PDB file of C-alpha atoms in Angstrom:
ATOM      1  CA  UNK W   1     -12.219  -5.551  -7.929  1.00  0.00           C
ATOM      2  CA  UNK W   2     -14.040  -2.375  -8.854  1.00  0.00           C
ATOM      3  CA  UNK W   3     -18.005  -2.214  -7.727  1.00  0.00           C
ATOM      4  CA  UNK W   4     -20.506  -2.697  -9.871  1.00  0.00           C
ATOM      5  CA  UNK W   5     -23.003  -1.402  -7.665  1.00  0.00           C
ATOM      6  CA  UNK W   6     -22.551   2.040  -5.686  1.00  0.00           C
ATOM      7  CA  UNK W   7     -24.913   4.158  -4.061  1.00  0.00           C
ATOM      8  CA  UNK W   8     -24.932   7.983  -3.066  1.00  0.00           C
ATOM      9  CA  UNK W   9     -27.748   9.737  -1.298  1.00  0.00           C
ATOM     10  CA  UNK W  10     -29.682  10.155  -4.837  1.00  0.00           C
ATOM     11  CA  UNK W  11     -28.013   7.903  -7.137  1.00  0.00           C
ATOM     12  CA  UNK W  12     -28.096   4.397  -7.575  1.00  0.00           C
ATOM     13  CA  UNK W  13     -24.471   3.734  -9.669  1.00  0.00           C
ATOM     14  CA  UNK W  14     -24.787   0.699 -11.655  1.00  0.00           C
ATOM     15  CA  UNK W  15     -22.920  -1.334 -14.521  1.00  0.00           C
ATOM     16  CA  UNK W  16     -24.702  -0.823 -17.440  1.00  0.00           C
ATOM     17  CA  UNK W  17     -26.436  -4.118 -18.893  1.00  0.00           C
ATOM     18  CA  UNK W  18     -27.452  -5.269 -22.611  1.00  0.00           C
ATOM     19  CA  UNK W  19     -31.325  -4.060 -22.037  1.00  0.00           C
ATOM     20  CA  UNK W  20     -30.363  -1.022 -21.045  1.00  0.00           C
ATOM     21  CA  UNK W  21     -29.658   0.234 -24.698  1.00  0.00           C
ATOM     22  CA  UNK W  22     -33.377   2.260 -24.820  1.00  0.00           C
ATOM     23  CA  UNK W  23     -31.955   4.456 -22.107  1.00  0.00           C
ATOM     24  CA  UNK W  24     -28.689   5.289 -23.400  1.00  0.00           C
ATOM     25  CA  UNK W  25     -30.168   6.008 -26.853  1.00  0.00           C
ATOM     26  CA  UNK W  26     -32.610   8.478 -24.920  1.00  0.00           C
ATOM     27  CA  UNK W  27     -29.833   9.924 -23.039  1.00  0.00           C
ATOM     28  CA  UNK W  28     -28.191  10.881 -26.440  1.00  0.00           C
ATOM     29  CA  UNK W  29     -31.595  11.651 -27.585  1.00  0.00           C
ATOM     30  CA  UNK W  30     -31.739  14.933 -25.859  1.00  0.00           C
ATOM     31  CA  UNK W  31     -30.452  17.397 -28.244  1.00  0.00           C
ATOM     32  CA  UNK W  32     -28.933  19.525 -25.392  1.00  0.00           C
ATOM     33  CA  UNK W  33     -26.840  16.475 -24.081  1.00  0.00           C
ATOM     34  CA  UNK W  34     -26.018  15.652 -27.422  1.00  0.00           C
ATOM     35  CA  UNK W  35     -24.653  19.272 -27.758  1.00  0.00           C
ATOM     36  CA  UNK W  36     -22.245  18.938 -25.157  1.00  0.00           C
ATOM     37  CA  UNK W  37     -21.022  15.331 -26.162  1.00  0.00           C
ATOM     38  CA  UNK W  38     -20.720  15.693 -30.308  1.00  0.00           C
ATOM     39  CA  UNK W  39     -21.154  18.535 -32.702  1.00  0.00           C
ATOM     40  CA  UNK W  40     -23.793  17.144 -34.835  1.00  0.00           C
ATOM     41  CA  UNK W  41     -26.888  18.106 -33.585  1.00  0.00           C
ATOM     42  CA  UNK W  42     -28.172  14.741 -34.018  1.00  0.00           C
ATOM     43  CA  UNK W  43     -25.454  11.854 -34.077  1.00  0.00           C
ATOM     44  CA  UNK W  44     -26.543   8.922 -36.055  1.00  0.00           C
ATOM     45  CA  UNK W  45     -27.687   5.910 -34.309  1.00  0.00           C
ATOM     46  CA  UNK W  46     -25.215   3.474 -35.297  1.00  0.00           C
ATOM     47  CA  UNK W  47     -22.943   5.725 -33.650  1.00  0.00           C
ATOM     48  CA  UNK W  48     -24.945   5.775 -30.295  1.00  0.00           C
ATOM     49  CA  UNK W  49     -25.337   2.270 -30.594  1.00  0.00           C
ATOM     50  CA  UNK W  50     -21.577   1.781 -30.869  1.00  0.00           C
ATOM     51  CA  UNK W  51     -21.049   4.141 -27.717  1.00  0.00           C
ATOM     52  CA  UNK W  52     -22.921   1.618 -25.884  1.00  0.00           C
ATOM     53  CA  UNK W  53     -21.584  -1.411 -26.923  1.00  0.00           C
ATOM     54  CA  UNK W  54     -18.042   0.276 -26.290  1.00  0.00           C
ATOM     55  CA  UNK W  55     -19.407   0.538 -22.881  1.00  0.00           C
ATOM     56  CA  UNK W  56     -20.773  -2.601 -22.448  1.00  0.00           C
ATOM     57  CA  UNK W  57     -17.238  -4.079 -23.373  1.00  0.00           C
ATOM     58  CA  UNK W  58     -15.294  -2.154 -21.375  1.00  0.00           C
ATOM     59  CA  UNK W  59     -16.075  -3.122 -18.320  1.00  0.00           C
ATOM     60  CA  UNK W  60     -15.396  -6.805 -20.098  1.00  0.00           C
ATOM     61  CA  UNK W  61     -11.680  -5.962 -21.177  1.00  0.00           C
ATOM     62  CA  UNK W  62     -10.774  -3.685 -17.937  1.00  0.00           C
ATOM     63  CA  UNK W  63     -12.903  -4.526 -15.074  1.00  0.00           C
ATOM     64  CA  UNK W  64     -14.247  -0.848 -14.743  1.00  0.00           C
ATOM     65  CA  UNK W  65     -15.888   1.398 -16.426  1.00  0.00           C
ATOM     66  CA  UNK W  66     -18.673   3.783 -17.060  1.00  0.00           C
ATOM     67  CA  UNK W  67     -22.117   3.461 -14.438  1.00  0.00           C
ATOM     68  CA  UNK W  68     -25.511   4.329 -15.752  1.00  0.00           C
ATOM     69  CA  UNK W  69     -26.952   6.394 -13.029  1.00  0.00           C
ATOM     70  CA  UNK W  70     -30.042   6.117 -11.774  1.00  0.00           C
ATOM     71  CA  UNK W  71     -31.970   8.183  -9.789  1.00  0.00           C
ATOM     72  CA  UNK W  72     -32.759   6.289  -5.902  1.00  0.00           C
ATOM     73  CA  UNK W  73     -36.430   7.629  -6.128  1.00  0.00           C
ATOM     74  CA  UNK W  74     -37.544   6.439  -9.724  1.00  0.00           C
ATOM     75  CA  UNK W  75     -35.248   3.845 -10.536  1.00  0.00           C
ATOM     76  CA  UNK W  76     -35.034   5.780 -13.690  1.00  0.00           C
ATOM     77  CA  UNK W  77     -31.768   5.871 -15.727  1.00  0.00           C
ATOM     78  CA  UNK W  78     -31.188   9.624 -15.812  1.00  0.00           C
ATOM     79  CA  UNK W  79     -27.094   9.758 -17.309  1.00  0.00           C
ATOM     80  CA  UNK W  80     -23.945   7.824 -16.570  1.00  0.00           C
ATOM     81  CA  UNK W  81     -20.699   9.052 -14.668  1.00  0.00           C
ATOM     82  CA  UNK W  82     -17.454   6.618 -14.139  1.00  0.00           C
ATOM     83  CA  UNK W  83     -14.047   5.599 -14.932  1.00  0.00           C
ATOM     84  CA  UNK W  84     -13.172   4.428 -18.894  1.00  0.00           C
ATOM     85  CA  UNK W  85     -10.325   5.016 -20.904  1.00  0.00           C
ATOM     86  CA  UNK W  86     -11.209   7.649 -23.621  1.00  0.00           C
ATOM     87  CA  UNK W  87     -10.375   5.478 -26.274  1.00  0.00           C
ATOM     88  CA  UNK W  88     -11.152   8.004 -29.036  1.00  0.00           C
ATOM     89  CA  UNK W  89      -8.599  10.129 -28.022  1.00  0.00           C
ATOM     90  CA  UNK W  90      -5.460   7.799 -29.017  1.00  0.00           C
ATOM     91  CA  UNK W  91      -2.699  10.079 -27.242  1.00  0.00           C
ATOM     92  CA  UNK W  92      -4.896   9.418 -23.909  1.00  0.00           C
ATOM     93  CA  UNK W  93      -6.050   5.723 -24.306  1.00  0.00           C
ATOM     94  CA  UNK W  94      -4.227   4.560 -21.465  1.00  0.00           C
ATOM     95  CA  UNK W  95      -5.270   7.456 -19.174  1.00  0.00           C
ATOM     96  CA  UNK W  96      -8.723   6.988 -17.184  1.00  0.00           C
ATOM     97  CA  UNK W  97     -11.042   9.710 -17.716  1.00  0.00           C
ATOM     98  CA  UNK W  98     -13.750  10.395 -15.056  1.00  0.00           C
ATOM     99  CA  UNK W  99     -16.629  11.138 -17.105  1.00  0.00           C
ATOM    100  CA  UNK W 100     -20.567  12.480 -16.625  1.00  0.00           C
ATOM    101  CA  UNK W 101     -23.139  13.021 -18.494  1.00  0.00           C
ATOM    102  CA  UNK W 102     -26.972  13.199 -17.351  1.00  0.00           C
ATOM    103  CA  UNK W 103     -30.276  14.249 -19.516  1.00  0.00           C
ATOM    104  CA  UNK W 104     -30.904  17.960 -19.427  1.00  0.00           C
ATOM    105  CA  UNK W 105     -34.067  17.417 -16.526  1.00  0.00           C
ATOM    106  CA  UNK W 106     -31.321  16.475 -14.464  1.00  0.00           C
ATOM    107  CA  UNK W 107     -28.884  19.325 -14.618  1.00  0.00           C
ATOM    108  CA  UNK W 108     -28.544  21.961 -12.225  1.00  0.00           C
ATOM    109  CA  UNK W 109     -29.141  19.654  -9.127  1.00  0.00           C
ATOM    110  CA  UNK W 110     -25.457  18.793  -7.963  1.00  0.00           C
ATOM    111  CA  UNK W 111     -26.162  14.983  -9.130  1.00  0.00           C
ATOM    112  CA  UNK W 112     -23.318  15.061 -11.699  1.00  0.00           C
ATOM    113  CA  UNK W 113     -20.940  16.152  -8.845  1.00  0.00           C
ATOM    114  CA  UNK W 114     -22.313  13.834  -6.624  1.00  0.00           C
ATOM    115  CA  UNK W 115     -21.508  10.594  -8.831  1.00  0.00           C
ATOM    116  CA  UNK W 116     -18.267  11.822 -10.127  1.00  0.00           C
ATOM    117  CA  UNK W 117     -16.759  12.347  -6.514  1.00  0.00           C
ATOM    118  CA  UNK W 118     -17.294   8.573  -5.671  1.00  0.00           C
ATOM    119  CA  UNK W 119     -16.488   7.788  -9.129  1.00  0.00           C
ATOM    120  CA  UNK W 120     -12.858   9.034  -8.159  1.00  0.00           C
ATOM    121  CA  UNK W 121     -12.589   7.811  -4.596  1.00  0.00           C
ATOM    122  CA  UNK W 122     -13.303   4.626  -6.290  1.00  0.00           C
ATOM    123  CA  UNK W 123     -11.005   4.746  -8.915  1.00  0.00           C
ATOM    124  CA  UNK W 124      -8.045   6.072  -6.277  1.00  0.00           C
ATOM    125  CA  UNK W 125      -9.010   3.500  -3.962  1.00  0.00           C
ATOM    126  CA  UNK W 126      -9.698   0.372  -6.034  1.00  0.00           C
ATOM    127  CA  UNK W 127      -7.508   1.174  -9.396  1.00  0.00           C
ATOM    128  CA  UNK W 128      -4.516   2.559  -7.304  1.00  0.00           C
ATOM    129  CA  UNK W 129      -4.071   5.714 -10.035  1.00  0.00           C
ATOM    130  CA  UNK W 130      -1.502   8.062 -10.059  1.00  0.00           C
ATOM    131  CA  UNK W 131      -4.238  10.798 -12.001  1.00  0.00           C
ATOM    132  CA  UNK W 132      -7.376  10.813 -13.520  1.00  0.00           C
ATOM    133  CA  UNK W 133      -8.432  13.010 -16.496  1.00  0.00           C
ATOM    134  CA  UNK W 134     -11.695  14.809 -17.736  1.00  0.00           C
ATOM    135  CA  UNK W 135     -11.672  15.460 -21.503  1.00  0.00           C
ATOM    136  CA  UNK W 136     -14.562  18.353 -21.477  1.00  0.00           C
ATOM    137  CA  UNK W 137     -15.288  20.705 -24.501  1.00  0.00           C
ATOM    138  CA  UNK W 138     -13.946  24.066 -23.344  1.00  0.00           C
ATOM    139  CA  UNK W 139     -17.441  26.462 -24.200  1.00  0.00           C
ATOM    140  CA  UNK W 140     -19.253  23.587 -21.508  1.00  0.00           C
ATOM    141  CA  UNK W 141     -19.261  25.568 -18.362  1.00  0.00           C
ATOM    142  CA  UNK W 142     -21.797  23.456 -16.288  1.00  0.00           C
ATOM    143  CA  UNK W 143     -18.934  20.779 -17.059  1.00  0.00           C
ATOM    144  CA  UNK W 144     -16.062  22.903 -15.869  1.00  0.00           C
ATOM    145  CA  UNK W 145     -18.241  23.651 -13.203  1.00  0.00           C
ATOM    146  CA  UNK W 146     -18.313  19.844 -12.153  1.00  0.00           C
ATOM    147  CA  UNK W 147     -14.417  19.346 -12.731  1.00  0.00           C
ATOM    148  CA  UNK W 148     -13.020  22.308 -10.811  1.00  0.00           C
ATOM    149  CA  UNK W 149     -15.523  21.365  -7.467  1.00  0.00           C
ATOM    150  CA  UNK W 150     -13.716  17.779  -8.148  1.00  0.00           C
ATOM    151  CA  UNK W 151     -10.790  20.155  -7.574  1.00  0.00           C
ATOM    152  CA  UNK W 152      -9.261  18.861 -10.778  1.00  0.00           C
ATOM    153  CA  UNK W 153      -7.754  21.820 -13.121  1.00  0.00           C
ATOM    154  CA  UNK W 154      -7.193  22.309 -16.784  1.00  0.00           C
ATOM    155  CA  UNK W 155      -3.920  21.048 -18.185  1.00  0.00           C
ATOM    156  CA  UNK W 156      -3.694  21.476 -21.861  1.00  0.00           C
ATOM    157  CA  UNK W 157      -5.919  21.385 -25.172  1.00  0.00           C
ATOM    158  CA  UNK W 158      -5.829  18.608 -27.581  1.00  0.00           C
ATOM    159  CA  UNK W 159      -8.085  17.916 -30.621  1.00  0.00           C
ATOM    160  CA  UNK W 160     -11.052  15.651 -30.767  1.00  0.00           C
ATOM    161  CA  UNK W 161      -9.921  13.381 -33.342  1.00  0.00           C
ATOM    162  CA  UNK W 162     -13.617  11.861 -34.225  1.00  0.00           C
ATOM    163  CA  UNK W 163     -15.397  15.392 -33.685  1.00  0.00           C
ATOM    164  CA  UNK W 164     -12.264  17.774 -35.078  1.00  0.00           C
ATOM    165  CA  UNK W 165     -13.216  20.231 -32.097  1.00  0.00           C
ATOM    166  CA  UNK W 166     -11.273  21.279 -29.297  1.00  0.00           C
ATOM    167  CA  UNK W 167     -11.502  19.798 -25.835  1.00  0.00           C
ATOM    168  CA  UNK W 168      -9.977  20.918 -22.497  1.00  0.00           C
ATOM    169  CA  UNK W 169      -7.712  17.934 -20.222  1.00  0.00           C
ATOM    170  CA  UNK W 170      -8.590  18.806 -16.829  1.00  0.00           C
ATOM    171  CA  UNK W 171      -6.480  16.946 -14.176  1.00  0.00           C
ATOM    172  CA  UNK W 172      -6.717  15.119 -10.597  1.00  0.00           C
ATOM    173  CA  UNK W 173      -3.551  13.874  -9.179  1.00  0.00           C
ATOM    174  CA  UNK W 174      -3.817  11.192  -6.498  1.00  0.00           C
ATOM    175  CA  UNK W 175      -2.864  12.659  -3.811  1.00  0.00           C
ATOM    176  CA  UNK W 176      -2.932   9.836  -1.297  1.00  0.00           C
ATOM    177  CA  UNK W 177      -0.017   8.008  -2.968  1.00  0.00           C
TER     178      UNK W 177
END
């Protein structure tokens, strides 16, 4: 069964609930995360709203998915990093994607690397993966960043279907199997 509940030294890793909809919405808010996630400078809330409830029901239909991360200090939802199959990609629905994201206050500090690193001891331990994939637009270098200390590497480009922009599959293999 994959956790619910994880904690690193400065994240609290959590499944994210119904009232937790505010947060996400803020997270997406922030035009600089919403930069690096979707072209339009601001996506439309129906959209954000459906991002969450994708979320929500994820972790419903696979037993995993995507944690909202809080910080251990403020209890404050500051992004979300986890497993999820990147749906929205149709040629890599049945792949799991590590994925991060965190509001702009909140880059720079090592947190994203932090929470994806257990995010994929997790998934290698508990999901018994042969790979896991990052799908990360290819002009996001604090994202890059993130993936290459994961020690992933990019494999190919494909085309955001939804967005029509380019993004870069970076790589992990398993290598304990």
């Amino acid at each position: 069964m994959f956790p619910e509940l994880v904690h690193t030294p400065r994240l609290t890793l959590r499944r994210w609930r119904s009232g937790d909809h505010q947060a996400f919405a803020a997270i997406w808010a922030d035009p600089d995360v919403a930069r690096a996630l979707w072209p339009e400078p601001d996506p439309d809330p129906a959209f954000v709203t459906a991002r969450f409830e994708h979320h929500l029901r994820h972790w419903d239909e696979h037993g995993f998915g995507l944690w909202a991360s809080e910080e251990r200090t403020t209890g404050e939802v500051v992004g979300w990093v986890g497993p999820a199959h990147p749906t929205y990609v149709p040629e890599l629905e049945d792949a799991v994607e590590i994925a991060w994201t965190l509001r702009r206050a909140y880059w720079g500090r090592g947190l994203a690397t932090e929470g994806a690193r257990i995010a994929v001891a997790r998934v290698f331990g508990e999901l018994e993966l042969d790979e896991v994939v990052s799908l990360i637009d290819p002009v996001n270098n604090r994202s890059i960043a993130v993936a290459e200390r994961l020690g992933m590497s990019g494999a190919r480009t494909i085309r955001h279907p939804g967005a029509g922009t380019d993004l870069r599959v970076y790589v992990l293999p398993n290598l304990l199997r």
